[in-house]
């Protein structure tokens, strides 16, 4: 008598391979569609999901209720049935194979849509060469997230202890309020860069490294804009984590509030002496990467580009516009996922570079949001949430 | 007398009305009012006390009142997405009991609007009511399912009240449903008034009914009176007044959600197969358990029998309709839109067409009063897969030439479609070049106007021939498709429907149109893959056609966008990179589907991969390194920043010119550069000086106006800030609306539909997959078929906690776990609520029954809903009686997968051995293991002696425990342990699928029954009562042995 299709959970989405693991899981939670990922590193000598991915799934289990994860014996197949996003306050120890930045990105996507506001203390590796550092995320992604949330209060990312790559020991606190709907974005004018700020850090190495890094980075940056200010953060004892390392994070700020972030850090301890990093090189590379980022241009940098695109697709049914530099491979794959999960197709218009000294080719991304609403939000506590 | 004197009020001073004193006062008054603000300020400074607040409380009260009055006028700014485009018809529902005269009213209204008589009313009827207004009338019968569905979609409700019978319970029910699901506008219509002969009695009666109506809707709600019937119709002027009232009414639409009210349902598959499969289906339905747990996915596959299904066609309203969105059909289930296509509007607005736009007129002419009622026998209506053909010739009201014009209108609609679809673009992101614009847009002295025009005309001719001979063009397309594929390989930037410049060294510039006609939905299958210039094909007058075309291309390109030419070489088609080549994959999918009779569709896992591969292969230079093959694409580690491009060496300063202008130190564009702006100012200043004098007077007027406005705002004290907030809010919404409107305006309809979906107000045709065949077999136009959009995530299930209240008009009390039919969002479903109440310590205590006059919590298993969604519950959708049917109302508080509802549980045991303050207790726990869990638990005897479980007894596995008490207990004492057990809400959820039933059975839908109903049906007794009765009759009531205490 009854067609049960309304009762049956949404159809299983199938994926192959390990790419975009985080986004697939995150979008699955948001849309409530179960996901099956197969052939994860099936052809490698060491097949299956890695420890950092399992750690990510554990984090997801912490912020949700009712999530079911099945991992096959070989680890090459993951079946994920999403639960309800609860948010809340907790601590989580991230796997040291990847940086905390790896975990922060999906948290920023999920945080606004929880039942309660999210307040999480993450421990692990704050700086490595693979993932954006916590500072880079807080410089680049957090202002963007605030734009979508429509308010400045409530979302915070603070680095309480630093911890470099092999062992870690970092402590990061991330807070995100909940919203019913995101505000659409209209960012097409990046504006002119008026200053460059930055932070040079040293953990368990000589504080003199800071000065050397700063000098070499400034040498290049001063030629571009006079207002360059780099601060030094020398971390000792518990604040410095458990591994030695040093690096620079640079941020170029435009008058219209857009930011370009680039960073570079030393190679991990334990490499051969010949390969060990020199602070001057680290500083210079960071500065060069910043130039590259400025060349790519647009209103968001490549770290926050995927987040911006995903949040645009999750907006109310309004048009959002964003001018970015060329799409990163991560963004491209994410755009495909957004279409699969939310049915949102972006209009991507290339804006080729002229010889006007404004950097390289740009892309104007436009989309109409999917009308996503926070389904797990609590009605009774609405007035208590700031 | 003194008393008398006291009670007398003192004589009031009487002002002089005339005479010198009065004149003096008058003069003073005039002087004051005329005096400018400066003197007023002086006065204020001279005598500040006179202007000070004299009575703080009183002033506060006045201020508060002013604010109250001011803010009462404010409305939360709400921007309907329907405002951005042509508004869809307003849905007017006619509601009333059986035989009240709904159909008569509908036909009368339709007759007054469309000047046509409907022979039978069946399904929605759409008429044009004004220059910018269309109305869709639907009739609502007394089935509560229909009432619920109609209340969700109606913008205006005509509530018909039979004056002879008075208020029907059905009307109260309907108003209650409306209150839960967003209140539409309600107009009462009172008829059957001829029964009252006495005019005074009638007046009184009308007044009484009106006040009752006001109490339900709001004070002053409009109630219309239809005095009598004349020749089977209501009086003409009464209907005219009602129609006039409706057509000028303004609606505050609350639909944030997509909704389509369809008017037909057609199966698109072979009917025999459908029938044979459909006959199997009901058995499957029955065999399947309706308890949906985590293994419900397997059930989904069972219902994949029916593939294509057309859910009908009607206007999109509420929000944009996207392909592949999830929708819910109330009374049927959840589906995904497999295909949506725009159709020419059968009932267009008079102002929408090209002809009507410029004209100004007061009223509609007869031709514009279109009616669209596919089920109601208006003339001859023909529907096929791709279009609706309306014959209005059958109606005696219209002359024969009108028919021809009607046909012409539809054809004209098709023409405009074609024109838009055949528009070309020079570069993928460029503007559309419409055929009409083409000739006029050439420039630079190269006189190409005649031949460019002729070229495109020729194109149009070919297309129209393609339309008329469908099969021919089909073949054409096939062979051309193969040729175009070859071309597409080397054309990097090619997109569907774009005009493309391909550089080939051999023959200079070659222009190619690659119109890949995917647009089967338009009924146009005309392939237009041809080169505009083929050396043998070209019969142009020019001596060198290639050269002229080249010139033309250049001029066109420069005419459109000067920046394009220089930059065209380095462009990346990001759409292609990201989404792959769309047309091809769709075609592939279509072929795959076609292979096996269309019923079984092989899973194409490679579909996405191949699309991805396409993109990867064709990307720009930055891309080739990162994604060489599609296999690598899947195995890319999940990293935010991959090394997607090599770092250039910026340190030597050679490259710094590339980014030099990104900084404030670099060059600014003319609009921003201070120097340029100053220069412009200088020039402007000359002009301004001349115009200054003229402006001065203007400015003064403006200033005065501003001052007045500012003062007015200021006078509201704190009101000014809220006013600003409100206006800025409104401005923000307006800005967003503008962006929504403008952003996709330059695209053709197909691309637009793909990017933003179909706008509200468009007439579309939907195709759904996986729909049970019963829906179309038992399709009855009297039951509205609604397609409602779902938010992402709304189709998943979980536990929902509601704030719930038993309706005070409902006679029965509601019991936990008794199934109720809920209506929430678009859905109607049966579920088993567990009632609970939140206690002060935060515990949710289980309740067996709903409290009578207060709210409680109800937890149900069902599809997730946004918080604050209103719900209503009915116990049965099948019963029709005199009683009020709505059992309760609620609102969604929380969604989760587990809710800690605790039920109070008293474990009872009895002592069997007592040593001083220690006792051995048996019968409380069932096993030693269970007893172990309760070590430390608090105990109590009936007499109030408190104790504690110490440890389970080892000798027997009976669950006996040793416990200590604060005093010696007696052997006759009953010991109990108070604890809380968690209650799991049953995961039962059953959509009410009335649309799948035979229309004659629809009012007899039967879901799960309550325990009491089952007992009644099977003639079983209440087991508890029976046991007690048996015990009494058998004399087995175990008399408690009473040990008398001996006094010492």
Short mmCIF file of N, CA and C in Angstrom, two decimals, chain B residues 378-432:
data_model
loop_
_atom_site.label_atom_id
_atom_site.label_comp_id
_atom_site.label_asym_id
_atom_site.label_seq_id
_atom_site.Cartn_x
_atom_site.Cartn_y
_atom_site.Cartn_z
N UNK B 378 -12.47 22.49 -21.28
CA UNK B 378 -12.58 23.78 -21.95
C UNK B 378 -12.13 23.56 -23.37
N UNK B 379 -13.02 23.67 -24.29
CA UNK B 379 -12.66 23.43 -25.68
C UNK B 379 -12.01 22.06 -25.80
N UNK B 380 -11.04 21.94 -26.64
CA UNK B 380 -10.31 20.69 -26.75
C UNK B 380 -8.89 20.94 -26.28
N UNK B 381 -8.47 20.17 -25.34
CA UNK B 381 -7.09 20.32 -24.87
C UNK B 381 -6.34 19.07 -25.23
N UNK B 382 -5.21 19.25 -25.82
CA UNK B 382 -4.42 18.10 -26.22
C UNK B 382 -3.07 18.21 -25.55
N UNK B 383 -2.67 17.14 -24.91
CA UNK B 383 -1.34 17.18 -24.30
C UNK B 383 -0.53 16.06 -24.88
N UNK B 384 0.67 16.36 -25.27
CA UNK B 384 1.58 15.25 -25.56
C UNK B 384 2.86 15.53 -24.80
N UNK B 385 3.90 14.81 -25.16
CA UNK B 385 5.08 14.83 -24.33
C UNK B 385 5.70 16.23 -24.25
N UNK B 386 5.59 16.97 -25.31
CA UNK B 386 6.38 18.18 -25.38
C UNK B 386 5.59 19.47 -25.38
N UNK B 387 4.33 19.40 -25.56
CA UNK B 387 3.60 20.66 -25.62
C UNK B 387 2.16 20.45 -25.22
N UNK B 388 1.51 21.54 -24.97
CA UNK B 388 0.08 21.51 -24.69
C UNK B 388 -0.59 22.28 -25.80
N UNK B 389 -1.56 21.70 -26.42
CA UNK B 389 -2.28 22.39 -27.47
C UNK B 389 -3.67 22.67 -26.99
N UNK B 390 -4.05 23.90 -27.08
CA UNK B 390 -5.38 24.26 -26.60
C UNK B 390 -6.22 24.74 -27.77
N UNK B 391 -7.35 24.12 -27.89
CA UNK B 391 -8.33 24.54 -28.89
C UNK B 391 -9.38 25.32 -28.16
N UNK B 392 -9.47 26.57 -28.40
CA UNK B 392 -10.56 27.29 -27.75
C UNK B 392 -11.71 27.50 -28.70
N UNK B 393 -11.59 26.91 -29.89
CA UNK B 393 -12.62 27.10 -30.90
C UNK B 393 -13.95 26.47 -30.53
N UNK B 394 -13.87 25.45 -29.70
CA UNK B 394 -15.08 24.75 -29.33
C UNK B 394 -16.04 25.61 -28.52
N UNK B 395 -15.48 26.59 -27.87
CA UNK B 395 -16.32 27.45 -27.06
C UNK B 395 -17.09 28.42 -27.94
N UNK B 396 -18.35 28.56 -27.67
CA UNK B 396 -19.18 29.39 -28.55
C UNK B 396 -18.92 30.87 -28.35
N UNK B 397 -18.17 31.21 -27.31
CA UNK B 397 -17.93 32.62 -27.04
C UNK B 397 -16.89 33.20 -27.97
N UNK B 398 -16.07 32.34 -28.53
CA UNK B 398 -14.96 32.87 -29.31
C UNK B 398 -15.20 32.67 -30.79
N UNK B 399 -14.84 33.67 -31.53
CA UNK B 399 -14.99 33.57 -32.97
C UNK B 399 -13.89 32.71 -33.55
N UNK B 400 -14.07 32.35 -34.81
CA UNK B 400 -13.14 31.42 -35.43
C UNK B 400 -11.75 32.01 -35.56
N UNK B 401 -11.69 33.31 -35.79
CA UNK B 401 -10.36 33.89 -36.02
C UNK B 401 -9.53 33.90 -34.73
N UNK B 402 -10.25 33.90 -33.60
CA UNK B 402 -9.53 33.87 -32.33
C UNK B 402 -8.74 32.57 -32.21
N UNK B 403 -9.37 31.54 -32.72
CA UNK B 403 -8.70 30.24 -32.65
C UNK B 403 -7.36 30.29 -33.37
N UNK B 404 -7.42 30.89 -34.54
CA UNK B 404 -6.20 31.00 -35.32
C UNK B 404 -5.16 31.80 -34.55
N UNK B 405 -5.63 32.83 -33.88
CA UNK B 405 -4.71 33.67 -33.14
C UNK B 405 -4.11 32.89 -31.96
N UNK B 406 -4.96 32.09 -31.35
CA UNK B 406 -4.48 31.27 -30.25
C UNK B 406 -3.34 30.37 -30.71
N UNK B 407 -3.62 29.71 -31.82
CA UNK B 407 -2.60 28.82 -32.36
C UNK B 407 -1.34 29.62 -32.67
N UNK B 408 -1.57 30.80 -33.21
CA UNK B 408 -0.44 31.66 -33.53
C UNK B 408 0.35 32.03 -32.28
N UNK B 409 -0.37 32.20 -31.22
CA UNK B 409 0.29 32.60 -29.98
C UNK B 409 1.25 31.52 -29.50
N UNK B 410 0.74 30.30 -29.55
CA UNK B 410 1.59 29.21 -29.11
C UNK B 410 2.78 29.05 -30.03
N UNK B 411 2.50 29.19 -31.29
CA UNK B 411 3.60 29.08 -32.25
C UNK B 411 4.61 30.20 -32.00
N UNK B 412 4.07 31.38 -31.66
CA UNK B 412 4.97 32.50 -31.41
C UNK B 412 5.84 32.20 -30.20
N UNK B 413 5.25 31.59 -29.18
CA UNK B 413 6.02 31.19 -28.01
C UNK B 413 7.16 30.30 -28.41
N UNK B 414 6.86 29.37 -29.29
CA UNK B 414 7.87 28.43 -29.75
C UNK B 414 8.96 29.18 -30.52
N UNK B 415 8.51 30.16 -31.30
CA UNK B 415 9.48 30.91 -32.07
C UNK B 415 10.47 31.64 -31.18
N UNK B 416 9.92 32.27 -30.14
CA UNK B 416 10.84 33.00 -29.26
C UNK B 416 11.81 32.04 -28.60
N UNK B 417 11.28 30.87 -28.27
CA UNK B 417 12.16 29.85 -27.69
C UNK B 417 13.28 29.51 -28.64
N UNK B 418 12.88 29.27 -29.86
CA UNK B 418 13.86 28.88 -30.86
C UNK B 418 14.89 29.97 -31.04
N UNK B 419 14.38 31.17 -31.07
CA UNK B 419 15.27 32.29 -31.29
C UNK B 419 16.33 32.34 -30.20
N UNK B 420 15.85 32.13 -28.98
CA UNK B 420 16.80 32.19 -27.88
C UNK B 420 17.75 31.01 -27.91
N UNK B 421 17.19 29.85 -28.22
CA UNK B 421 18.01 28.66 -28.19
C UNK B 421 19.04 28.67 -29.31
N UNK B 422 18.71 29.35 -30.39
CA UNK B 422 19.64 29.37 -31.51
C UNK B 422 20.61 30.53 -31.43
N UNK B 423 20.49 31.30 -30.40
CA UNK B 423 21.40 32.42 -30.27
C UNK B 423 22.81 31.88 -30.07
N UNK B 424 23.75 32.60 -30.55
CA UNK B 424 25.11 32.10 -30.50
C UNK B 424 25.98 33.04 -29.71
N UNK B 425 27.09 32.53 -29.34
CA UNK B 425 28.04 33.32 -28.59
C UNK B 425 29.40 33.19 -29.22
N UNK B 426 30.17 34.23 -29.19
CA UNK B 426 31.48 34.16 -29.82
C UNK B 426 32.46 33.42 -28.93
N UNK B 427 32.42 33.73 -27.68
CA UNK B 427 33.30 33.05 -26.74
C UNK B 427 32.43 32.52 -25.62
N UNK B 428 32.94 31.51 -24.95
CA UNK B 428 32.06 30.74 -24.07
C UNK B 428 31.40 31.60 -23.00
N UNK B 429 32.08 32.62 -22.50
CA UNK B 429 31.47 33.39 -21.44
C UNK B 429 30.82 34.68 -21.96
N UNK B 430 30.88 34.84 -23.26
CA UNK B 430 30.42 36.10 -23.82
C UNK B 430 28.91 36.24 -23.80
N UNK B 431 28.45 37.38 -24.27
CA UNK B 431 27.01 37.59 -24.30
C UNK B 431 26.39 36.83 -25.44
N UNK B 432 25.10 36.60 -25.35
CA UNK B 432 24.39 35.93 -26.43
C UNK B 432 24.25 36.88 -27.61
#
